[in-house]
Amino acid sequence: KKENSYYVPSEAKVAFVVRIRGINTLHPKPRKVLTLLRLRQLHNGTFVKLNKATIQMLRLVEPHVTFGYPSKETISKLIYKRGFIKENGQRIPIQSNEQIEKQLGKFGIVCIEDLIHEITSCGPHFKEANNLLWAFKLNPPKGGFDCKRHSFVQGGDWGNREEYINELVNNMLQRPRSPTFTQLHYL
């Protein structure tokens, strides 16, 4: 204030996008955008670098997805709990740093912590790091969604939820309930 200037926090560079709606009666253009974002199934999630093009893509599929700006803690939780990498077109769980070093060592990313830092800071090799990760397969949120028909601003679920995405992801990372005896009896 003394220098007649105000502090304005920087805008988020990375968003985490989760698909919350199915594919029935979906127009071809939003369907194509969902495949470009690697959101082919319900409750899949991916990291997206925010720029003009991706923001327009998110606007086009907004009624079918929810997104926000994840914290470093949420990003590391996702990678440690549900992290899978692509290796020869196969989905392989991350078990050691050697797997990451083999794929991304030439970019200076040699361990899981480097991968988390690259995604959190949206570094110069974000694209390579993000493409190595398979889309996160999440559970439905504990307690279910509030209302898929309305936007988050109107008390629903779809659209931009900014920092509240951390709460949703934590709910979706909870282990699913084990079936009760009566449910097993009818299977």
CSV table of C-alpha atoms in Angstrom, one decimal:
chain,number,residue,atom,x,y,z
A,1,LYS,CA,0.0,0.0,0.0
A,2,LYS,CA,2.9,2.3,0.7
A,3,GLU,CA,4.1,2.0,-2.9
A,4,ASN,CA,0.5,2.3,-4.3
A,5,SER,CA,0.6,-1.3,-5.3
A,6,TYR,CA,-1.4,-4.3,-4.2
A,7,TYR,CA,-0.5,-7.9,-3.9
A,8,VAL,CA,-2.4,-10.1,-6.3
A,9,PRO,CA,-1.9,-13.8,-6.0
A,10,SER,CA,-0.9,-15.6,-9.1
A,11,GLU,CA,-3.4,-17.7,-11.0
A,12,ALA,CA,-3.3,-21.5,-10.8
A,13,LYS,CA,-1.2,-23.2,-13.4
A,14,VAL,CA,-2.5,-26.8,-13.0
A,15,ALA,CA,-6.1,-28.1,-12.7
A,16,PHE,CA,-7.3,-31.6,-11.8
A,17,VAL,CA,-10.3,-32.6,-13.9
A,18,VAL,CA,-12.7,-35.3,-12.9
A,19,ARG,CA,-15.5,-36.7,-15.2
A,20,ILE,CA,-18.8,-36.9,-13.4
A,21,ARG,CA,-21.2,-37.8,-16.2
A,22,GLY,CA,-21.6,-40.7,-18.6
A,23,ILE,CA,-21.5,-40.7,-22.4
A,24,ASN,CA,-25.2,-41.2,-23.2
A,25,THR,CA,-26.8,-38.5,-25.4
A,26,LEU,CA,-23.5,-36.6,-25.6
A,27,HIS,CA,-22.8,-34.4,-28.6
A,28,PRO,CA,-19.7,-35.5,-30.7
A,29,LYS,CA,-17.7,-32.3,-29.9
A,30,PRO,CA,-17.7,-32.6,-26.1
A,31,ARG,CA,-17.1,-36.3,-26.5
A,32,LYS,CA,-14.0,-35.6,-28.5
A,33,VAL,CA,-12.8,-33.1,-26.0
A,34,LEU,CA,-13.3,-35.6,-23.2
A,35,THR,CA,-11.1,-38.1,-25.1
A,36,LEU,CA,-8.4,-35.4,-25.6
A,37,LEU,CA,-8.4,-34.8,-21.9
A,38,ARG,CA,-8.1,-38.6,-21.4
A,39,LEU,CA,-11.4,-38.7,-19.5
A,40,ARG,CA,-12.9,-41.8,-21.2
A,41,GLN,CA,-14.7,-43.3,-18.2
A,42,LEU,CA,-16.8,-42.0,-15.3
A,43,HIS,CA,-14.8,-40.9,-12.3
A,44,ASN,CA,-11.5,-40.7,-14.2
A,45,GLY,CA,-9.3,-37.8,-13.4
A,46,THR,CA,-6.3,-36.1,-15.0
A,47,PHE,CA,-4.1,-33.1,-14.5
A,48,VAL,CA,-4.4,-30.3,-17.1
A,49,LYS,CA,-2.0,-27.4,-17.7
A,50,LEU,CA,-4.1,-24.2,-17.7
A,51,ASN,CA,-3.7,-22.0,-20.8
A,52,LYS,CA,-6.2,-20.4,-23.2
A,53,ALA,CA,-6.8,-23.5,-25.2
A,54,THR,CA,-7.4,-25.9,-22.3
A,55,ILE,CA,-9.6,-23.3,-20.5
A,56,GLN,CA,-11.8,-23.2,-23.7
A,57,MET,CA,-11.9,-27.0,-23.8
A,58,LEU,CA,-12.9,-27.1,-20.1
A,59,ARG,CA,-15.7,-24.6,-20.8
A,60,LEU,CA,-17.0,-26.8,-23.6
A,61,VAL,CA,-17.2,-29.9,-21.4
A,62,GLU,CA,-18.0,-28.1,-18.1
A,63,PRO,CA,-21.5,-29.8,-17.5
A,64,HIS,CA,-19.8,-33.2,-17.7
A,65,VAL,CA,-16.7,-32.6,-15.5
A,66,THR,CA,-15.7,-30.9,-12.3
A,67,PHE,CA,-12.3,-29.3,-11.9
A,68,GLY,CA,-10.2,-27.3,-9.5
A,69,TYR,CA,-6.7,-26.4,-8.4
A,70,PRO,CA,-5.2,-29.2,-6.3
A,71,SER,CA,-2.7,-28.6,-3.5
A,72,LYS,CA,0.7,-30.3,-3.4
A,73,GLU,CA,-0.6,-32.7,-0.7
A,74,THR,CA,-3.5,-33.8,-2.9
A,75,ILE,CA,-1.3,-34.3,-5.9
A,76,SER,CA,1.2,-36.4,-3.9
A,77,LYS,CA,-1.7,-38.4,-2.4
A,78,LEU,CA,-3.1,-39.2,-5.9
A,79,ILE,CA,0.2,-40.3,-7.3
A,80,TYR,CA,1.2,-42.4,-4.3
A,81,LYS,CA,-2.3,-44.1,-3.9
A,82,ARG,CA,-3.6,-44.3,-7.4
A,83,GLY,CA,-0.5,-43.6,-9.6
A,84,PHE,CA,0.0,-45.8,-12.6
A,85,ILE,CA,2.4,-45.3,-15.5
A,86,LYS,CA,2.2,-46.2,-19.2
A,87,GLU,CA,4.9,-48.7,-20.2
A,88,ASN,CA,4.6,-50.2,-23.7
A,89,GLY,CA,0.9,-49.3,-23.8
A,90,GLN,CA,0.2,-51.1,-20.5
A,91,ARG,CA,-1.0,-49.7,-17.2
A,92,ILE,CA,1.6,-50.5,-14.6
A,93,PRO,CA,1.5,-49.4,-10.9
A,94,ILE,CA,4.4,-47.2,-9.7
A,95,GLN,CA,6.5,-49.4,-7.5
A,96,SER,CA,9.9,-47.9,-7.6
A,97,ASN,CA,11.9,-44.8,-8.7
A,98,GLU,CA,13.7,-46.8,-11.3
A,99,GLN,CA,10.5,-47.0,-13.4
A,100,ILE,CA,10.3,-43.2,-13.5
A,101,GLU,CA,14.0,-42.7,-14.0
A,102,LYS,CA,13.9,-45.1,-17.0
A,103,GLN,CA,11.1,-43.1,-18.7
A,104,LEU,CA,11.9,-39.5,-17.6
A,105,GLY,CA,15.6,-39.6,-16.6
A,106,LYS,CA,16.6,-37.6,-19.7
A,107,PHE,CA,14.4,-34.7,-18.4
A,108,GLY,CA,16.0,-34.7,-14.9
A,109,ILE,CA,13.0,-36.5,-13.3
A,110,VAL,CA,14.4,-39.4,-11.4
A,111,CYS,CA,12.0,-40.2,-8.6
A,112,ILE,CA,8.4,-39.9,-7.5
A,113,GLU,CA,9.1,-36.6,-5.6
A,114,ASP,CA,10.5,-35.1,-8.8
A,115,LEU,CA,7.4,-36.1,-10.7
A,116,ILE,CA,5.2,-34.6,-8.0
A,117,HIS,CA,7.2,-31.3,-8.1
A,118,GLU,CA,7.1,-31.2,-11.9
A,119,ILE,CA,3.3,-31.5,-11.9
A,120,THR,CA,2.8,-29.1,-8.9
A,121,SER,CA,5.0,-26.4,-10.3
A,122,CYS,CA,3.9,-26.9,-13.9
A,123,GLY,CA,7.6,-27.1,-14.9
A,124,PRO,CA,9.1,-27.2,-18.4
A,125,HIS,CA,8.6,-31.0,-18.7
A,126,PHE,CA,5.0,-31.1,-17.4
A,127,LYS,CA,3.7,-32.5,-20.7
A,128,GLU,CA,6.1,-35.5,-20.6
A,129,ALA,CA,5.5,-36.1,-16.9
A,130,ASN,CA,1.7,-35.9,-17.2
A,131,ASN,CA,1.7,-38.2,-20.3
A,132,LEU,CA,3.6,-40.8,-18.4
A,133,LEU,CA,0.8,-41.0,-15.8
A,134,TRP,CA,-2.3,-43.0,-16.6
A,135,ALA,CA,-5.6,-41.3,-16.0
A,136,PHE,CA,-6.5,-41.7,-12.3
A,137,LYS,CA,-9.4,-44.2,-11.7
A,138,LEU,CA,-11.2,-42.9,-8.7
A,139,ASN,CA,-14.1,-44.2,-6.6
A,140,PRO,CA,-17.5,-42.4,-6.5
A,141,PRO,CA,-17.3,-39.9,-3.6
A,142,LYS,CA,-18.2,-41.1,-0.2
A,143,GLY,CA,-21.8,-39.9,0.4
A,144,GLY,CA,-22.4,-39.4,-3.4
A,145,PHE,CA,-22.6,-36.3,-5.4
A,146,ASP,CA,-25.0,-33.5,-4.4
A,147,CYS,CA,-26.6,-32.7,-7.7
A,148,LYS,CA,-25.0,-33.5,-11.1
A,149,ARG,CA,-27.6,-31.3,-12.9
A,150,HIS,CA,-26.5,-28.0,-11.3
A,151,SER,CA,-23.2,-26.2,-11.3
A,152,PHE,CA,-21.0,-26.0,-8.2
A,153,VAL,CA,-21.8,-22.3,-7.8
A,154,GLN,CA,-25.6,-23.2,-7.7
A,155,GLY,CA,-25.1,-25.9,-5.1
A,156,GLY,CA,-24.5,-28.7,-7.6
A,157,ASP,CA,-21.4,-30.5,-8.7
A,158,TRP,CA,-20.2,-29.7,-12.2
A,159,GLY,CA,-17.9,-26.8,-13.1
A,160,ASN,CA,-15.0,-25.1,-11.4
A,161,ARG,CA,-14.7,-25.7,-7.6
A,162,GLU,CA,-11.2,-24.1,-7.3
A,163,GLU,CA,-9.6,-25.2,-4.0
A,164,TYR,CA,-12.6,-27.4,-3.0
A,165,ILE,CA,-11.4,-30.0,-5.4
A,166,ASN,CA,-9.0,-31.2,-2.6
A,167,GLU,CA,-12.0,-32.2,-0.4
A,168,LEU,CA,-13.7,-34.0,-3.3
A,169,VAL,CA,-10.5,-35.9,-4.3
A,170,ASN,CA,-10.0,-37.0,-0.6
A,171,ASN,CA,-13.6,-38.3,-0.6
A,172,MET,CA,-13.0,-40.2,-3.9
A,173,LEU,CA,-9.7,-41.7,-2.6
A,174,GLN,CA,-11.5,-43.4,0.3
A,175,ARG,CA,-11.6,-47.1,0.0
A,176,PRO,CA,-15.0,-48.4,-1.2
A,177,ARG,CA,-17.2,-50.1,1.4
A,178,SER,CA,-16.9,-53.8,1.5
A,179,PRO,CA,-20.2,-55.6,0.6
A,180,THR,CA,-22.3,-56.9,3.4
A,181,PHE,CA,-23.2,-60.5,3.8
A,182,THR,CA,-26.7,-60.0,2.2
A,183,GLN,CA,-25.2,-58.2,-0.8
A,184,LEU,CA,-22.7,-61.1,-1.2
A,185,HIS,CA,-25.6,-63.6,-0.9
A,186,TYR,CA,-27.3,-62.1,-4.0
A,187,LEU,CA,-24.2,-62.0,-6.1
